[in-house]
XYZ file of C-alpha atoms in Angstrom:
554
model
C 36.071 80.241 119.812
C 35.278 76.998 121.561
C 36.921 75.045 118.751
C 38.978 72.727 120.941
C 42.749 72.182 120.914
C 43.494 72.196 117.176
C 45.870 75.150 116.696
C 47.406 76.794 113.657
C 51.043 76.035 112.874
C 52.240 79.451 114.096
C 51.400 78.460 117.672
C 54.226 75.919 117.413
C 56.710 78.340 115.836
C 56.693 81.109 118.457
C 55.157 81.450 121.927
C 52.019 83.592 121.913
C 51.597 86.206 124.619
C 49.985 89.579 125.223
C 50.488 92.443 127.665
C 47.631 92.712 130.173
C 46.613 95.494 132.553
C 49.348 95.556 135.245
C 47.870 98.212 137.505
C 45.024 96.271 139.120
C 45.184 92.744 140.508
C 42.472 90.902 142.424
C 43.369 88.934 145.515
C 42.716 85.189 145.703
C 39.482 85.587 147.686
C 38.253 88.952 146.371
C 34.928 89.279 144.592
C 35.525 89.268 140.834
C 33.524 91.913 138.923
C 32.498 91.091 135.380
C 33.764 93.274 132.549
C 31.188 96.062 132.008
C 28.948 95.262 129.059
C 29.940 91.610 128.878
C 27.482 88.718 128.898
C 30.191 86.087 128.373
C 32.389 86.240 131.467
C 34.885 83.377 131.649
C 37.885 82.280 133.693
C 41.152 80.608 132.708
C 43.261 78.553 135.082
C 46.943 79.310 134.617
C 50.026 79.517 136.779
C 52.213 82.607 136.778
C 55.958 83.094 136.987
C 57.119 86.310 138.665
C 60.367 87.986 137.565
C 62.857 88.929 140.284
C 65.640 90.577 138.255
C 65.728 92.976 135.335
C 67.021 91.921 131.949
C 66.723 92.212 128.187
C 67.373 89.849 125.261
C 67.648 86.934 127.661
C 68.635 83.381 126.842
C 66.330 80.602 127.991
C 68.693 79.782 130.847
C 68.907 83.432 131.948
C 65.134 83.697 131.790
C 64.703 80.635 134.014
C 67.122 82.097 136.576
C 65.204 85.404 136.601
C 62.073 83.725 138.040
C 61.681 84.436 141.753
C 58.471 82.495 142.316
C 55.211 80.995 141.054
C 51.561 81.591 141.934
C 48.061 80.776 140.682
C 46.870 83.065 137.886
C 43.182 83.404 136.948
C 43.071 85.110 133.569
C 39.471 86.406 133.614
C 38.162 86.942 130.086
C 35.165 88.739 128.562
C 34.653 86.431 125.581
C 32.040 88.496 123.755
C 34.129 91.671 124.015
C 37.150 89.642 122.952
C 35.281 88.449 119.858
C 34.201 91.977 118.937
C 37.432 93.837 119.687
C 39.530 91.101 118.110
C 38.037 91.978 114.715
C 40.136 95.159 114.854
C 43.268 93.037 115.463
C 43.686 94.971 118.695
C 41.534 94.946 121.767
C 41.069 95.603 125.425
C 39.054 92.555 126.485
C 42.023 91.155 128.437
C 42.964 94.481 130.006
C 40.029 95.212 132.301
C 40.490 96.008 135.991
C 38.823 92.683 136.694
C 41.165 90.746 134.405
C 43.774 89.279 136.769
C 43.744 87.286 139.991
C 47.020 86.231 141.649
C 47.661 84.236 144.822
C 47.348 82.980 147.416
C 51.113 82.427 147.770
C 54.328 83.200 145.906
C 56.173 79.878 145.957
C 59.899 79.928 145.208
C 61.361 77.650 142.511
C 63.311 75.490 144.962
C 60.092 74.547 146.763
C 58.659 73.233 143.495
C 61.676 71.167 142.406
C 59.901 67.891 143.349
C 57.287 68.715 140.693
C 59.740 69.300 137.805
C 59.497 66.873 134.895
C 61.652 67.285 131.793
C 62.358 70.954 132.446
C 58.693 71.815 133.070
C 56.587 72.108 136.193
C 54.089 69.254 136.447
C 51.414 70.459 138.858
C 47.956 68.886 139.009
C 45.163 71.446 138.645
C 41.371 71.493 139.050
C 38.894 74.246 138.095
C 35.429 74.328 139.672
C 32.337 76.537 139.374
C 29.889 76.293 142.274
C 31.612 73.098 143.365
C 31.249 71.369 139.982
C 34.456 70.366 138.224
C 34.781 72.157 134.884
C 38.247 70.904 133.976
C 41.405 69.304 135.307
C 44.884 68.580 134.034
C 48.530 69.380 134.544
C 50.803 72.360 133.940
C 53.103 69.923 132.131
C 50.809 70.436 129.132
C 52.416 73.843 128.457
C 53.615 73.941 124.841
C 56.479 76.293 125.765
C 58.437 76.423 129.019
C 58.451 79.594 131.104
C 62.101 80.093 130.182
C 61.263 80.024 126.476
C 58.284 82.373 126.833
C 60.209 84.885 128.955
C 63.245 84.771 126.651
C 61.054 85.492 123.626
C 59.180 88.295 125.402
C 62.482 89.934 126.405
C 63.566 90.459 122.792
C 63.962 94.210 122.597
C 61.993 94.643 125.838
C 63.495 95.288 129.274
C 61.869 93.109 131.914
C 61.702 94.480 135.447
C 61.264 92.882 138.876
C 57.598 92.146 139.525
C 56.707 91.387 135.904
C 54.308 88.437 135.723
C 54.121 85.792 132.982
C 51.169 83.435 132.612
C 51.500 79.834 131.513
C 48.566 79.855 129.163
C 45.358 78.045 130.044
C 45.588 74.455 131.184
C 43.425 72.540 128.652
C 39.742 72.146 129.697
C 40.173 74.592 132.612
C 38.102 77.358 131.026
C 34.455 77.549 129.990
C 35.079 78.449 126.358
C 36.585 75.018 125.653
C 33.237 73.455 126.578
C 31.106 75.427 124.105
C 30.622 72.390 121.909
C 28.358 70.556 121.932
C 26.039 73.447 122.876
C 23.585 71.253 124.753
C 26.252 70.347 127.337
C 27.732 73.845 127.737
C 27.561 74.780 131.441
C 26.948 78.460 130.675
C 28.976 81.625 131.188
C 29.568 83.050 134.644
C 26.767 84.929 136.394
C 26.449 87.036 139.503
C 26.959 84.871 142.587
C 28.862 82.052 140.868
C 31.884 80.862 142.866
C 35.035 80.022 140.893
C 37.633 77.846 142.639
C 41.066 77.114 141.164
C 43.242 74.481 142.842
C 46.895 73.942 141.920
C 49.154 71.356 143.515
C 51.901 73.066 145.497
C 50.447 76.564 145.022
C 47.174 76.421 146.967
C 43.695 77.568 145.999
C 41.849 80.705 144.914
C 38.125 81.065 145.553
C 36.173 84.054 144.240
C 32.555 85.097 143.830
C 31.545 86.690 140.532
C 29.738 90.024 140.774
C 27.939 91.769 137.926
C 29.249 95.197 136.951
C 27.084 98.115 135.911
C 26.100 98.870 132.338
C 28.775 100.941 130.576
C 28.014 104.409 129.269
C 27.040 103.940 125.604
C 29.005 105.566 122.819
C 27.229 106.989 119.798
C 27.748 104.776 116.771
C 29.611 106.227 113.827
C 28.024 105.782 110.389
C 29.988 103.593 108.022
C 30.410 105.665 104.841
C 31.157 102.535 102.812
C 28.050 100.619 103.874
C 24.906 100.386 101.819
C 22.025 102.254 103.503
C 19.545 100.089 105.382
C 16.477 99.959 103.157
C 14.267 98.387 105.784
C 10.761 99.737 105.306
C 7.995 100.506 107.756
C 5.335 98.149 109.008
C 2.529 98.504 106.422
C -0.302 96.940 108.409
C -3.407 98.879 109.478
C -4.028 99.023 113.207
C -7.002 99.229 115.539
C -5.067 101.158 118.195
C -2.032 103.404 117.762
C 1.002 101.246 116.980
C 3.270 103.121 119.357
C 5.666 101.989 122.042
C 3.727 101.586 125.248
C 0.630 100.315 127.005
C -2.764 100.530 125.291
C -6.133 99.541 126.753
C -7.795 97.411 124.078
C -10.895 96.316 126.054
C -12.327 96.432 129.559
C -9.338 95.854 131.879
C -7.266 94.360 129.062
C -4.083 96.037 127.836
C -1.580 95.402 125.056
C 2.044 96.461 125.285
C 3.206 97.116 121.725
C 6.732 97.672 120.479
C 7.178 98.938 116.914
C 8.185 98.008 114.336
C 7.472 94.385 115.143
C 10.742 93.034 113.750
C 13.234 90.762 115.497
C 13.009 91.298 119.251
C 10.386 94.056 119.018
C 7.597 91.982 120.503
C 4.254 92.613 122.156
C 2.950 91.539 125.549
C -0.292 91.946 127.480
C -2.028 92.401 130.801
C -5.451 91.125 131.868
C -6.865 92.403 135.167
C -9.552 90.915 137.366
C -10.651 91.948 140.834
C -7.412 92.161 142.811
C -5.373 90.005 140.425
C -3.744 90.280 136.999
C -2.344 87.959 134.353
C 0.789 89.017 132.459
C 1.098 87.672 128.925
C 4.821 87.343 128.100
C 7.867 89.400 129.005
C 10.306 91.072 126.586
C 13.742 90.517 125.018
C 15.940 92.045 127.706
C 15.742 93.281 131.257
C 15.618 96.990 130.422
C 12.639 96.555 128.098
C 10.800 94.408 130.622
C 11.439 96.902 133.439
C 10.053 99.676 131.244
C 6.913 97.650 130.539
C 6.340 96.613 134.151
C 6.753 100.232 135.267
C 4.112 101.339 132.743
C 1.756 98.643 134.067
C 2.228 99.691 137.696
C -0.907 101.892 137.940
C -2.887 98.741 137.134
C -0.831 96.190 139.044
C -0.782 98.248 142.246
C -4.546 97.650 142.431
C -4.496 94.201 140.843
C -1.066 92.616 141.413
C 0.284 90.165 138.864
C -0.507 86.712 140.225
C 0.076 84.687 137.051
C 2.236 85.042 133.949
C 1.638 83.052 130.773
C 4.638 82.452 128.519
C 3.216 81.928 125.039
C 6.322 80.200 123.662
C 10.034 79.743 124.283
C 11.622 82.500 122.159
C 13.731 84.913 124.175
C 11.821 88.020 123.125
C 8.917 86.629 125.169
C 10.815 85.001 128.072
C 13.897 87.048 128.942
C 12.266 89.185 131.612
C 10.749 86.498 133.842
C 13.360 86.981 136.572
C 11.923 90.462 137.257
C 8.594 89.032 138.375
C 7.932 88.629 142.077
C 8.618 85.119 143.337
C 4.939 84.853 144.267
C 3.932 85.097 140.599
C 2.966 81.720 139.164
C 4.536 81.257 135.731
C 2.448 79.120 133.379
C 3.475 77.589 130.053
C 2.614 74.709 127.787
C 4.670 71.633 128.554
C 6.542 71.867 125.252
C 7.429 75.502 125.934
C 8.802 74.630 129.362
C 10.918 71.846 127.873
C 12.349 74.162 125.212
C 13.245 76.745 127.855
C 14.880 74.054 129.991
C 17.035 72.646 127.196
C 17.540 75.717 125.013
C 20.692 77.846 124.782
C 21.434 80.359 127.528
C 20.145 83.888 126.766
C 23.633 85.385 126.741
C 24.586 83.150 123.805
C 22.639 85.593 121.619
C 25.500 88.039 122.154
C 27.321 86.028 119.500
C 25.111 87.363 116.728
C 25.829 90.898 117.943
C 29.603 90.500 117.976
C 30.711 87.778 115.549
C 32.369 88.708 112.265
C 30.252 86.898 109.679
C 31.332 88.873 106.643
C 30.259 92.321 105.459
C 26.651 91.386 104.641
C 25.605 89.181 107.551
C 27.536 91.117 110.197
C 25.758 94.382 109.446
C 22.383 92.682 109.033
C 22.561 90.968 112.411
C 23.833 94.045 114.221
C 21.048 96.109 112.674
C 18.464 93.565 113.804
C 19.833 92.582 117.219
C 22.197 95.361 118.275
C 19.461 97.180 120.227
C 19.300 94.561 122.981
C 21.355 93.736 126.077
C 21.543 90.004 126.784
C 23.685 90.270 129.924
C 22.443 89.370 133.388
C 19.428 87.367 132.211
C 18.448 84.364 134.335
C 15.416 82.540 133.010
C 12.630 81.421 135.321
C 10.851 78.412 133.940
C 7.212 77.497 134.420
C 5.770 76.665 137.825
C 2.698 75.143 136.168
C 2.503 73.430 132.779
C -0.411 72.177 130.696
C -0.811 70.052 127.589
C -3.535 71.519 125.346
C -5.721 73.845 127.421
C -6.092 75.388 130.835
C -8.770 77.679 132.271
C -7.771 80.005 135.093
C -9.907 82.157 137.355
C -8.604 85.696 137.550
C -10.351 87.817 140.129
C -13.843 86.897 138.987
C -13.214 86.490 135.261
C -12.330 83.403 133.253
C -9.270 83.311 131.026
C -8.587 80.380 128.683
C -5.077 79.281 127.735
C -4.842 77.169 124.580
C -1.765 75.444 123.147
C -2.220 75.422 119.361
C 1.326 74.314 118.512
C 3.611 72.993 117.277
C 3.806 75.760 114.700
C 6.114 78.733 115.206
C 7.847 76.715 117.961
C 7.296 73.336 119.598
C 4.369 74.745 121.574
C 2.487 78.004 120.928
C -0.105 79.197 123.421
C -2.790 81.841 123.044
C -4.830 83.645 125.694
C -8.565 84.063 125.111
C -10.416 86.595 127.263
C -13.941 85.801 126.088
C -15.781 88.387 128.197
C -13.691 91.150 126.616
C -13.538 89.736 123.089
C -9.716 89.737 123.127
C -7.249 87.134 121.907
C -3.511 87.306 122.658
C -2.036 85.245 119.839
C 1.661 85.220 120.729
C 3.903 84.479 117.773
C 1.217 82.592 115.922
C 0.571 86.065 114.515
C 3.012 88.493 112.919
C 1.096 91.486 111.556
C 2.742 93.533 108.825
C 5.917 91.517 109.348
C 6.769 88.094 108.014
C 6.075 84.987 110.137
C 8.979 82.614 110.678
C 8.602 78.849 111.055
C 11.143 77.617 113.592
C 9.359 74.302 114.221
C 6.296 73.641 112.061
C 4.756 71.804 110.404
C 3.321 74.661 108.388
C 0.011 72.820 108.001
C -0.354 72.843 111.770
C 0.192 76.610 111.847
C -2.530 77.001 109.210
C -4.809 74.880 111.421
C -3.903 77.087 114.396
C -5.044 80.115 112.385
C -8.361 78.389 111.725
C -8.721 77.665 115.445
C -8.060 81.321 116.306
C -10.583 82.536 113.735
C -13.161 80.174 115.246
C -12.774 81.902 118.635
C -14.420 84.938 116.999
C -12.494 87.528 119.024
C -12.920 90.991 117.481
C -9.633 92.240 118.987
C -6.438 90.270 118.441
C -3.038 91.160 119.906
C -0.246 89.564 117.854
C 3.201 88.630 119.096
C 4.652 91.186 116.668
C 3.055 94.108 114.871
C -0.049 96.230 115.464
C -3.279 95.120 117.140
C -5.567 93.521 114.578
C -8.738 91.469 114.177
C -9.812 88.272 112.392
C -8.676 89.683 109.040
C -5.120 89.797 110.387
C -5.327 86.100 111.220
C -6.581 85.374 107.704
C -3.671 87.305 106.208
C -1.101 85.224 108.122
C -2.935 82.052 107.145
C -2.803 83.144 103.516
C 0.940 83.785 103.669
C 1.683 80.386 105.194
C -0.465 78.529 102.666
C 1.137 80.520 99.825
C 4.697 79.710 100.929
C 3.918 76.034 101.537
C 2.364 75.691 98.086
C 5.195 77.464 96.262
C 7.909 75.613 98.186
C 6.319 72.268 97.411
C 6.071 73.182 93.713
C 9.782 74.049 93.694
C 10.609 70.786 95.434
C 8.580 68.748 92.908
C 10.540 70.456 90.123
C 13.765 69.182 91.684
C 15.057 72.610 92.701
C 17.632 72.797 95.457
C 16.874 74.872 98.546
C 18.998 77.845 97.354
C 17.306 77.673 93.937
C 13.859 77.465 95.522
C 14.239 80.558 97.711
C 15.261 82.532 94.628
C 12.157 81.501 92.680
C 9.450 82.064 95.323
C 7.085 84.858 94.305
C 5.997 86.633 97.484
C 3.255 88.507 95.659
C 1.103 90.620 97.977
C 3.290 89.650 100.955
C 6.479 91.187 99.558
C 5.836 94.468 101.392
C 5.771 92.808 104.813
C 8.809 93.542 106.977
C 11.561 90.927 107.119
C 10.500 89.255 103.885
C 13.873 87.460 103.905
C 12.366 85.021 106.413
C 11.112 83.202 103.342
C 14.506 81.448 103.478
C 13.728 79.776 106.817
C 10.141 79.047 105.844
C 11.092 77.332 102.587
C 13.839 75.444 104.430
C 11.295 74.136 106.931
C 8.913 73.100 104.150
C 11.748 71.249 102.408
C 12.528 69.484 105.705
C 8.872 68.439 105.921
C 8.920 67.069 102.378
C 12.340 65.436 102.716
C 13.692 64.812 106.239
C 17.118 64.161 104.685
C 17.406 67.842 103.728
C 20.641 68.929 105.473
C 20.026 70.580 108.818
C 21.068 74.209 109.255
C 21.754 75.775 112.622
C 20.280 79.107 113.683
C 23.322 81.162 112.742
C 23.567 79.598 109.285
C 19.893 80.352 108.622
C 20.305 83.964 109.735
C 23.300 84.370 107.427
C 21.265 82.941 104.527
C 18.497 85.426 105.322
C 20.957 88.316 105.338
C 22.316 87.337 101.948
C 18.794 86.966 100.513
C 17.876 90.419 101.847
C 20.982 91.922 100.258
C 19.913 90.528 96.881
C 16.189 91.283 97.055
C 15.446 94.083 99.544
C 16.935 96.979 97.592
């Protein structure tokens, strides 16, 4: 998906086609609903040939004569559903009610004769989203003529008047062809986006995308051939019950905790002053964030949220910002804001839920990330940024924001409520679950732990795991120092990265959840020691983790 125009040889042996849903067609100016459950809605600019006579086993010439007219065809596609359903070698992603737009005119073949070149129609086309050109080209780029496609499709199949055949997508006139490089990808379609398709001689379609509701979930069936998930429980002690929900940890200070603290199961917080509150982070999807904000309502009705601090750029702390009132001032460290601005769109995470990455990694990633819904998320970035520190006045109490990164990410902020003795540590702290170094350097994360200990807060709310105290900070510091030391020893011995991750002795930290994150942490240490260590993208690192877990977490 998104691999460009290099096609397998079979594409040049026979024309590829599929049968789409014929019972519902959108008009050229109708709103276009997204496929329910899809976060990757796309369009494809094609032209369509409409059959005017019945026939079977047609020759190419007979097929050409059977065409009564041509029109614009938008082949709407749910790419994430297509990826998932395609693994079964069958699928419904192209057969949704919202899958087809035709119009605005049916133009007869004789009217298009001036555009014929070498037996093919040569019509200039342009595809736009919100007025920005996504792609342009010509229908002359069809690999197979309509006559050839229709003749092949009629083999053993009776065609009837009104049957519609698409040309296939004009190259570049679909979002999926722009997936690489990721930093220039314009993003999938969202609610309110306007898609305009213009075809010479056929007119223009113009439609507004509208988000569909969440589909009714089906109960998953257990795979009898799969190894049981041996994921343990979070072993860390806790100062307050480590249960899903809101817990008051000090005077007018609350922690929202989400067991078990693994991927996406993150914590957040609320600090209230007189008539005003500060929210510390949102959650991984909109449903989780709505649940949290509803639980906070008894507090925020008296002390409305006026500010929200985003501790770092990871989606499990940022994906709910759109649910905040527009009056809420969002604050983040400058590095966090830059990562949000230039990072991948939230819906791209649907790939790790749907991609077929082999029996080990596929199950691992669906176990870890299958709980979340990445559709409909529109990130709000910071209204106010700071470099290293910022003090805010919150209804008569002082709250200090400190950027102690780079460590976990490029910038990692903590919230110190000195009058309550509370520190919100963000993802500088994983308690009972293994830290993961996305940015580093590790030495800077160790220094950040020292800085947090020096604040002398008796109550510490981590980004993941149960509420802790200074001893929890010391435990994370110990893990990071241990991994850095062992990774460097392996590097000095000349071990490759795969060899090193197999030799690391986790010792007392082996019982922490997600111990397979040692793969990423050793990788980052190797990158620090030798910048020429080959770069690995996020998906490759997650696959390596899954394979390590399969070997060691049994």
